[in-house]
Amino acid sequence: MQLLKDKIITEGKVLNNSILKVDSFLNHQIDPLLMKEMGEEFARRFQNDKVTKILTIEASGIAIAVMTGLVLNVPVVFARKKKSSATTEDTYAAEVYSYTKAEYNNVTVSKRFIAPGDNVLIIDDFLANGEAAFGLANIVRQAGCNIVGIGIVIEKSFQPGGEKLAGAGYRVESLVRIASFENNQVNFA
Amino acid sequence: MQLLKDKIITEGKVLNNSILKVDSFLNHQIDPLLMKEMGEEFARRFQNDKVTKILTIEASGIAIAVMTGLVLNVPVVFARKKKSSATTEDTYAAEVYSYTKAEYNNVTVSKRFIAPGDNVLIIDDFLANGEAAFGLANIVRQAGCNIVGIGIVIEKSFQPGGEKLAGAGYRVESLVRIASFENNQVNFA
């Protein structure tokens, strides 16, 4: 997606060999028009898949997921992240490790909001090791739902998440794929 | 806003005399079309106020803020909530008490994303005691910005937040105001 590539080139900051900072338009400050265009692109890619629900994870996935849900005319559910692993009877839960923050989060979704028969599109901002995506997929499977696919804004294809998800049989649609960072430059795949 | 009132009547759950659960369309599952209509309503109310930036707080404020930002054509910044009060030179911070969760959060915004000259519209999902709104207003003032107003989805007008904010000179625009909960029913103001 060229618009997103341009934004990454002009505003993204390569912090080291694996971290790209995009907090000026994606995960702290948000560019609403870019969110809308990304939502429309995800909706276009999954328009024939009878999506009934979108699942994302707080906080950075919400804006894109809601824009996608607006076009596909389906509700969005955002999974909650908690430090503690207080599980209840009312929620599906999965443990997700964040390499960036070096911590485990317990990710939960109320059982009232995904149910057997749902065709779920998972959306997240980044794909690196695949931890969040596998956690969300785990929750969808616990609920007995079908996973239509996984929509990712920025995939770092030099990290193993994309291959692991494909290997597990999931369809992954990434708006941009980054092959490497070199000399503070982004090389797209 | 009638659409929102209808949604609260049909889907909201009064848990006790002060808590209204709206997680089926606002703060866990999200209704994208409702978010769009609420964003358009906030944009209409603040259309002549030369808003240059919208500030909200993760996670429930993001969807509405982004829809408002889309119409007003301005960036959205979401403040981050952390348990720890690790302040840095790079962020503005304010301590916010959550009565619902009975805990303090340190709310932070990067100094790169609000700057003197900005006309900031603050948006949040609930207004009860005003803690979050005052915290965000505190951050905007630290940044030397003007506060155009505070847009609230659901104000519980039987709690003191609205009056306290008005008393402090802030313009508060609430999409619905709830006067009381009685016998598991919502009485609008």
Short mmCIF file of N, CA, C and O in Angstrom, two decimals, chain B residues 40-149:
data_model
loop_
_atom_site.label_atom_id
_atom_site.label_comp_id
_atom_site.label_asym_id
_atom_site.label_seq_id
_atom_site.Cartn_x
_atom_site.Cartn_y
_atom_site.Cartn_z
N GLU B 40 -19.30 12.55 13.92
CA GLU B 40 -19.88 13.64 13.13
C GLU B 40 -20.57 14.66 14.03
O GLU B 40 -20.51 15.87 13.77
N GLU B 41 -21.19 14.17 15.09
CA GLU B 41 -21.88 15.08 16.02
C GLU B 41 -20.87 15.96 16.78
O GLU B 41 -21.06 17.17 16.90
N PHE B 42 -19.80 15.33 17.28
CA PHE B 42 -18.76 16.15 17.94
C PHE B 42 -18.17 17.17 16.96
O PHE B 42 -17.94 18.32 17.31
N ALA B 43 -17.92 16.72 15.74
CA ALA B 43 -17.33 17.62 14.74
C ALA B 43 -18.27 18.80 14.47
O ALA B 43 -17.82 19.94 14.33
N ARG B 44 -19.58 18.52 14.42
CA ARG B 44 -20.55 19.59 14.19
C ARG B 44 -20.52 20.60 15.34
O ARG B 44 -20.51 21.81 15.14
N ARG B 45 -20.45 20.08 16.57
CA ARG B 45 -20.49 20.98 17.72
C ARG B 45 -19.24 21.86 17.84
O ARG B 45 -19.28 22.94 18.41
N PHE B 46 -18.12 21.34 17.34
CA PHE B 46 -16.87 22.10 17.47
C PHE B 46 -16.34 22.60 16.13
O PHE B 46 -15.18 22.93 16.00
N GLN B 47 -17.21 22.66 15.13
CA GLN B 47 -16.74 22.96 13.77
C GLN B 47 -16.19 24.37 13.61
O GLN B 47 -15.37 24.62 12.73
N ASN B 48 -16.60 25.30 14.48
CA ASN B 48 -16.14 26.69 14.32
C ASN B 48 -15.04 27.06 15.31
O ASN B 48 -14.76 28.23 15.52
N ASP B 49 -14.44 26.04 15.93
CA ASP B 49 -13.50 26.32 17.01
C ASP B 49 -12.04 26.12 16.62
O ASP B 49 -11.18 26.07 17.48
N LYS B 50 -11.78 25.97 15.34
CA LYS B 50 -10.41 25.89 14.83
C LYS B 50 -9.58 24.82 15.57
O LYS B 50 -8.42 25.04 15.93
N VAL B 51 -10.22 23.68 15.80
CA VAL B 51 -9.52 22.56 16.44
C VAL B 51 -8.32 22.16 15.58
O VAL B 51 -8.44 22.03 14.37
N THR B 52 -7.15 22.00 16.20
CA THR B 52 -5.97 21.52 15.46
C THR B 52 -5.56 20.11 15.90
O THR B 52 -4.78 19.45 15.22
N LYS B 53 -6.08 19.67 17.05
CA LYS B 53 -5.70 18.34 17.53
C LYS B 53 -6.76 17.81 18.49
O LYS B 53 -7.38 18.58 19.23
N ILE B 54 -6.95 16.51 18.45
CA ILE B 54 -7.86 15.86 19.40
C ILE B 54 -7.02 15.01 20.34
O ILE B 54 -6.13 14.28 19.91
N LEU B 55 -7.33 15.13 21.63
CA LEU B 55 -6.65 14.32 22.63
C LEU B 55 -7.66 13.42 23.32
O LEU B 55 -8.71 13.88 23.78
N THR B 56 -7.36 12.13 23.38
CA THR B 56 -8.21 11.20 24.11
C THR B 56 -7.31 10.28 24.94
O THR B 56 -6.12 10.53 25.06
N ILE B 57 -7.92 9.25 25.51
CA ILE B 57 -7.15 8.36 26.38
C ILE B 57 -7.47 6.93 26.00
O ILE B 57 -8.61 6.61 25.65
N GLU B 58 -6.43 6.08 26.01
CA GLU B 58 -6.68 4.70 25.63
C GLU B 58 -7.58 4.03 26.66
O GLU B 58 -7.54 4.39 27.81
N ALA B 59 -8.38 3.03 26.26
CA ALA B 59 -8.55 2.54 24.92
C ALA B 59 -9.90 2.97 24.34
O ALA B 59 -10.02 3.18 23.14
N SER B 60 -10.90 3.18 25.22
CA SER B 60 -12.27 3.36 24.72
C SER B 60 -12.50 4.67 24.00
O SER B 60 -13.44 4.79 23.22
N GLY B 61 -11.68 5.67 24.23
CA GLY B 61 -11.89 6.95 23.56
C GLY B 61 -11.43 6.97 22.11
O GLY B 61 -11.82 7.85 21.33
N ILE B 62 -10.58 6.01 21.75
CA ILE B 62 -9.88 6.09 20.46
C ILE B 62 -10.84 6.08 19.27
O ILE B 62 -10.72 6.90 18.36
N ALA B 63 -11.79 5.16 19.26
CA ALA B 63 -12.66 5.01 18.09
C ALA B 63 -13.44 6.30 17.82
O ALA B 63 -13.49 6.78 16.68
N ILE B 64 -14.02 6.88 18.85
CA ILE B 64 -14.81 8.11 18.67
C ILE B 64 -13.91 9.27 18.27
O ILE B 64 -14.25 10.08 17.42
N ALA B 65 -12.75 9.36 18.92
CA ALA B 65 -11.84 10.46 18.63
C ALA B 65 -11.38 10.41 17.17
O ALA B 65 -11.29 11.44 16.50
N VAL B 66 -11.09 9.21 16.67
CA VAL B 66 -10.61 9.08 15.30
C VAL B 66 -11.71 9.45 14.30
O VAL B 66 -11.46 10.09 13.29
N MET B 67 -12.96 9.07 14.61
CA MET B 67 -14.06 9.43 13.73
C MET B 67 -14.28 10.95 13.73
O MET B 67 -14.60 11.54 12.71
N THR B 68 -14.08 11.58 14.90
CA THR B 68 -14.20 13.04 14.98
C THR B 68 -13.06 13.70 14.20
O THR B 68 -13.27 14.65 13.44
N GLY B 69 -11.85 13.17 14.39
CA GLY B 69 -10.68 13.71 13.70
C GLY B 69 -10.79 13.58 12.18
O GLY B 69 -10.30 14.44 11.44
N LEU B 70 -11.45 12.52 11.74
CA LEU B 70 -11.63 12.32 10.30
C LEU B 70 -12.46 13.45 9.72
O LEU B 70 -12.14 13.99 8.66
N VAL B 71 -13.53 13.83 10.41
CA VAL B 71 -14.41 14.89 9.90
C VAL B 71 -13.73 16.26 10.03
O VAL B 71 -13.78 17.08 9.11
N LEU B 72 -13.08 16.51 11.17
CA LEU B 72 -12.44 17.81 11.38
C LEU B 72 -11.09 17.91 10.66
O LEU B 72 -10.48 18.97 10.60
N ASN B 73 -10.63 16.77 10.14
CA ASN B 73 -9.35 16.71 9.42
C ASN B 73 -8.16 17.14 10.27
O ASN B 73 -7.35 17.98 9.87
N VAL B 74 -8.11 16.59 11.48
CA VAL B 74 -7.00 16.87 12.39
C VAL B 74 -6.49 15.56 12.99
O VAL B 74 -7.23 14.58 13.08
N PRO B 75 -5.22 15.53 13.41
CA PRO B 75 -4.68 14.32 14.04
C PRO B 75 -5.29 14.07 15.42
O PRO B 75 -5.75 15.00 16.07
N VAL B 76 -5.25 12.81 15.81
CA VAL B 76 -5.72 12.38 17.13
C VAL B 76 -4.51 11.88 17.91
O VAL B 76 -3.66 11.19 17.36
N VAL B 77 -4.45 12.23 19.18
CA VAL B 77 -3.41 11.67 20.05
C VAL B 77 -4.11 10.94 21.18
O VAL B 77 -5.04 11.47 21.77
N PHE B 78 -3.70 9.69 21.44
CA PHE B 78 -4.27 9.05 22.62
C PHE B 78 -3.23 8.99 23.72
O PHE B 78 -2.10 8.56 23.51
N ALA B 79 -3.61 9.48 24.91
CA ALA B 79 -2.74 9.39 26.07
C ALA B 79 -2.65 7.95 26.52
O ALA B 79 -3.60 7.17 26.38
N ARG B 80 -1.49 7.58 27.00
CA ARG B 80 -1.27 6.21 27.46
C ARG B 80 -1.43 6.13 28.96
O ARG B 80 -1.04 7.04 29.69
N LYS B 81 -1.99 5.02 29.38
CA LYS B 81 -2.20 4.75 30.81
C LYS B 81 -1.15 3.76 31.28
O LYS B 81 -0.99 2.70 30.69
N LYS B 82 -0.50 4.09 32.37
CA LYS B 82 0.44 3.12 32.94
C LYS B 82 0.24 3.06 34.43
O LYS B 82 -0.06 4.08 35.07
N LYS B 83 0.47 1.90 34.99
CA LYS B 83 0.40 1.77 36.44
C LYS B 83 1.56 2.53 37.08
O LYS B 83 1.38 3.28 38.01
N SER B 84 2.73 2.35 36.55
CA SER B 84 3.91 2.97 37.13
C SER B 84 3.94 4.45 36.77
O SER B 84 3.36 4.88 35.79
N SER B 85 4.61 5.23 37.59
CA SER B 85 4.70 6.66 37.32
C SER B 85 6.10 7.00 36.83
O SER B 85 6.72 7.95 37.28
N ALA B 86 6.59 6.19 35.90
CA ALA B 86 7.91 6.45 35.33
C ALA B 86 7.80 7.63 34.39
O ALA B 86 7.35 7.50 33.26
N THR B 87 8.14 8.81 34.87
CA THR B 87 8.10 9.98 34.00
C THR B 87 9.44 10.14 33.30
O THR B 87 10.48 9.75 33.82
N THR B 88 9.39 10.70 32.12
CA THR B 88 10.62 10.96 31.39
C THR B 88 10.59 12.41 30.95
O THR B 88 9.58 13.09 31.04
N GLU B 89 11.69 12.87 30.44
CA GLU B 89 11.76 14.25 29.93
C GLU B 89 10.91 14.43 28.69
O GLU B 89 10.56 15.54 28.33
N ASP B 90 10.60 13.33 28.02
CA ASP B 90 9.95 13.41 26.72
C ASP B 90 8.44 13.44 26.79
O ASP B 90 7.79 13.60 25.76
N THR B 91 7.88 13.26 27.97
CA THR B 91 6.41 13.17 28.05
C THR B 91 5.84 14.15 29.07
O THR B 91 6.48 14.50 30.05
N TYR B 92 4.61 14.58 28.79
CA TYR B 92 3.79 15.23 29.80
C TYR B 92 3.03 14.13 30.53
O TYR B 92 2.61 13.15 29.91
N ALA B 93 2.87 14.29 31.83
CA ALA B 93 2.21 13.24 32.60
C ALA B 93 1.23 13.84 33.60
O ALA B 93 1.40 14.97 34.07
N ALA B 94 0.19 13.08 33.89
CA ALA B 94 -0.76 13.47 34.94
C ALA B 94 -1.25 12.20 35.61
O ALA B 94 -1.39 11.15 34.98
N GLU B 95 -1.50 12.30 36.90
CA GLU B 95 -1.99 11.14 37.64
C GLU B 95 -3.52 11.16 37.63
O GLU B 95 -4.13 12.19 37.92
N VAL B 96 -4.12 10.04 37.28
CA VAL B 96 -5.58 9.96 37.15
C VAL B 96 -6.10 8.81 38.00
O VAL B 96 -5.65 7.67 37.85
N TYR B 97 -7.05 9.11 38.88
CA TYR B 97 -7.63 8.06 39.70
C TYR B 97 -8.88 7.51 39.02
O TYR B 97 -9.73 8.26 38.56
N SER B 98 -8.96 6.20 38.94
CA SER B 98 -10.16 5.56 38.41
C SER B 98 -10.98 5.01 39.57
O SER B 98 -10.54 4.11 40.28
N TYR B 99 -12.19 5.59 39.75
CA TYR B 99 -13.08 5.09 40.81
C TYR B 99 -13.56 3.68 40.48
O TYR B 99 -13.70 2.83 41.35
N THR B 100 -13.81 3.44 39.19
CA THR B 100 -14.32 2.13 38.77
C THR B 100 -13.32 1.03 39.11
O THR B 100 -13.70 -0.04 39.57
N LYS B 101 -12.04 1.31 38.83
CA LYS B 101 -11.03 0.28 39.06
C LYS B 101 -10.29 0.48 40.38
O LYS B 101 -9.44 -0.33 40.74
N ALA B 102 -10.59 1.58 41.07
CA ALA B 102 -9.95 1.89 42.34
C ALA B 102 -8.43 1.82 42.25
O ALA B 102 -7.75 1.15 43.01
N GLU B 103 -7.89 2.52 41.24
CA GLU B 103 -6.44 2.56 41.09
C GLU B 103 -6.00 3.87 40.44
O GLU B 103 -6.78 4.51 39.74
N TYR B 104 -4.76 4.24 40.71
CA TYR B 104 -4.17 5.39 40.04
C TYR B 104 -3.47 4.95 38.77
O TYR B 104 -2.80 3.91 38.75
N ASN B 105 -3.63 5.74 37.72
CA ASN B 105 -2.84 5.53 36.51
C ASN B 105 -2.05 6.78 36.22
O ASN B 105 -2.51 7.90 36.47
N ASN B 106 -0.85 6.57 35.70
CA ASN B 106 -0.07 7.68 35.22
C ASN B 106 -0.36 7.80 33.72
O ASN B 106 -0.16 6.86 32.97
N VAL B 107 -0.89 8.94 33.35
CA VAL B 107 -1.32 9.16 31.97
C VAL B 107 -0.28 10.03 31.28
O VAL B 107 0.11 11.06 31.81
N THR B 108 0.22 9.58 30.14
CA THR B 108 1.32 10.30 29.50
C THR B 108 1.04 10.59 28.03
O THR B 108 0.36 9.83 27.35
N VAL B 109 1.62 11.70 27.58
CA VAL B 109 1.56 12.08 26.15
C VAL B 109 2.96 12.57 25.76
O VAL B 109 3.57 13.37 26.48
N SER B 110 3.43 12.10 24.64
CA SER B 110 4.73 12.55 24.15
C SER B 110 4.71 14.04 23.85
O SER B 110 3.76 14.56 23.28
N LYS B 111 5.79 14.71 24.24
CA LYS B 111 5.89 16.15 23.98
C LYS B 111 5.95 16.48 22.50
O LYS B 111 5.71 17.63 22.11
N ARG B 112 6.25 15.47 21.68
CA ARG B 112 6.32 15.73 20.24
C ARG B 112 4.95 15.98 19.62
O ARG B 112 4.87 16.48 18.50
N PHE B 113 3.87 15.60 20.34
CA PHE B 113 2.57 15.59 19.65
C PHE B 113 1.56 16.64 20.13
O PHE B 113 0.46 16.70 19.61
N ILE B 114 1.90 17.41 21.14
CA ILE B 114 1.12 18.63 21.39
C ILE B 114 2.09 19.75 21.65
O ILE B 114 3.07 19.58 22.37
N ALA B 115 1.79 20.90 21.07
CA ALA B 115 2.74 22.01 21.13
C ALA B 115 1.97 23.31 21.24
O ALA B 115 0.81 23.40 20.84
N PRO B 116 2.60 24.34 21.82
CA PRO B 116 1.94 25.64 21.95
C PRO B 116 1.38 26.08 20.59
O PRO B 116 2.02 25.91 19.56
N GLY B 117 0.19 26.62 20.63
CA GLY B 117 -0.48 27.01 19.38
C GLY B 117 -1.59 26.04 19.02
O GLY B 117 -2.51 26.39 18.29
N ASP B 118 -1.50 24.80 19.54
CA ASP B 118 -2.57 23.83 19.27
C ASP B 118 -3.86 24.23 19.98
O ASP B 118 -3.84 24.67 21.14
N ASN B 119 -4.96 24.06 19.27
CA ASN B 119 -6.30 24.17 19.86
C ASN B 119 -6.82 22.76 20.05
O ASN B 119 -7.18 22.10 19.07
N VAL B 120 -6.85 22.31 21.27
CA VAL B 120 -7.06 20.89 21.55
C VAL B 120 -8.51 20.62 21.98
O VAL B 120 -9.03 21.29 22.88
N LEU B 121 -9.11 19.66 21.31
CA LEU B 121 -10.41 19.13 21.73
C LEU B 121 -10.15 17.82 22.46
O LEU B 121 -9.54 16.91 21.92
N ILE B 122 -10.61 17.74 23.72
CA ILE B 122 -10.46 16.52 24.52
C ILE B 122 -11.72 15.68 24.35
O ILE B 122 -12.83 16.21 24.43
N ILE B 123 -11.55 14.40 24.09
CA ILE B 123 -12.71 13.51 23.93
C ILE B 123 -12.53 12.29 24.83
O ILE B 123 -11.45 11.71 24.92
N ASP B 124 -13.62 11.92 25.52
CA ASP B 124 -13.57 10.71 26.33
C ASP B 124 -14.95 10.05 26.34
O ASP B 124 -15.95 10.68 26.00
N ASP B 125 -14.99 8.78 26.72
CA ASP B 125 -16.26 8.06 26.64
C ASP B 125 -17.20 8.41 27.80
O ASP B 125 -18.37 8.67 27.60
N PHE B 126 -16.68 8.43 29.03
CA PHE B 126 -17.53 8.68 30.19
C PHE B 126 -17.06 9.91 30.96
O PHE B 126 -15.87 10.20 31.04
N LEU B 127 -18.02 10.60 31.57
CA LEU B 127 -17.69 11.65 32.53
C LEU B 127 -18.47 11.36 33.80
O LEU B 127 -19.70 11.32 33.80
N ALA B 128 -17.73 11.11 34.88
CA ALA B 128 -18.37 10.84 36.17
C ALA B 128 -17.80 11.84 37.18
O ALA B 128 -18.39 12.88 37.43
N ASN B 129 -16.63 11.55 37.71
CA ASN B 129 -16.01 12.47 38.65
C ASN B 129 -15.05 13.46 37.98
O ASN B 129 -14.55 14.37 38.61
N GLY B 130 -14.79 13.23 36.71
CA GLY B 130 -13.97 14.18 35.96
C GLY B 130 -12.48 13.93 36.04
O GLY B 130 -11.69 14.74 35.54
N GLU B 131 -12.10 12.83 36.67
CA GLU B 131 -10.67 12.56 36.86
C GLU B 131 -9.90 12.52 35.55
O GLU B 131 -8.87 13.18 35.39
N ALA B 132 -10.38 11.74 34.58
CA ALA B 132 -9.66 11.59 33.32
C ALA B 132 -9.62 12.91 32.57
O ALA B 132 -8.57 13.32 32.05
N ALA B 133 -10.76 13.61 32.52
CA ALA B 133 -10.82 14.88 31.79
C ALA B 133 -9.87 15.91 32.40
O ALA B 133 -9.14 16.60 31.68
N PHE B 134 -9.85 16.01 33.74
CA PHE B 134 -8.93 16.94 34.38
C PHE B 134 -7.47 16.54 34.13
O PHE B 134 -6.61 17.39 33.94
N GLY B 135 -7.21 15.25 34.11
CA GLY B 135 -5.85 14.78 33.83
C GLY B 135 -5.41 15.17 32.43
O GLY B 135 -4.29 15.68 32.22
N LEU B 136 -6.30 14.97 31.46
CA LEU B 136 -5.96 15.34 30.08
C LEU B 136 -5.82 16.87 29.95
O LEU B 136 -4.90 17.36 29.28
N ALA B 137 -6.72 17.59 30.61
CA ALA B 137 -6.64 19.06 30.57
C ALA B 137 -5.32 19.55 31.19
O ALA B 137 -4.68 20.47 30.68
N ASN B 138 -4.92 18.90 32.25
CA ASN B 138 -3.65 19.21 32.91
C ASN B 138 -2.49 19.05 31.92
O ASN B 138 -1.62 19.92 31.79
N ILE B 139 -2.51 17.96 31.16
CA ILE B 139 -1.46 17.71 30.17
C ILE B 139 -1.47 18.79 29.08
O ILE B 139 -0.42 19.29 28.66
N VAL B 140 -2.65 19.15 28.62
CA VAL B 140 -2.75 20.19 27.57
C VAL B 140 -2.19 21.51 28.09
O VAL B 140 -1.49 22.23 27.38
N ARG B 141 -2.50 21.81 29.35
CA ARG B 141 -1.98 23.06 29.92
C ARG B 141 -0.47 23.03 30.07
O ARG B 141 0.22 24.01 29.81
N GLN B 142 0.07 21.87 30.49
CA GLN B 142 1.53 21.74 30.58
C GLN B 142 2.19 22.04 29.23
O GLN B 142 3.28 22.58 29.16
N ALA B 143 1.48 21.63 28.16
CA ALA B 143 2.03 21.83 26.82
C ALA B 143 1.84 23.25 26.32
O ALA B 143 2.31 23.60 25.24
N GLY B 144 1.15 24.08 27.10
CA GLY B 144 0.94 25.46 26.70
C GLY B 144 -0.08 25.62 25.58
O GLY B 144 -0.03 26.57 24.80
N CYS B 145 -1.00 24.67 25.49
CA CYS B 145 -2.02 24.71 24.43
C CYS B 145 -3.34 25.25 24.96
O CYS B 145 -3.60 25.25 26.14
N ASN B 146 -4.17 25.65 24.01
CA ASN B 146 -5.53 26.08 24.31
C ASN B 146 -6.46 24.87 24.31
O ASN B 146 -6.33 23.98 23.47
N ILE B 147 -7.39 24.84 25.27
CA ILE B 147 -8.40 23.77 25.30
C ILE B 147 -9.70 24.32 24.74
O ILE B 147 -10.32 25.21 25.33
N VAL B 148 -10.09 23.80 23.60
CA VAL B 148 -11.30 24.25 22.92
C VAL B 148 -12.55 23.78 23.67
O VAL B 148 -13.55 24.50 23.78
N GLY B 149 -12.50 22.56 24.17
CA GLY B 149 -13.62 22.01 24.89
C GLY B 149 -13.40 20.53 25.16
O GLY B 149 -12.36 19.97 24.81
#
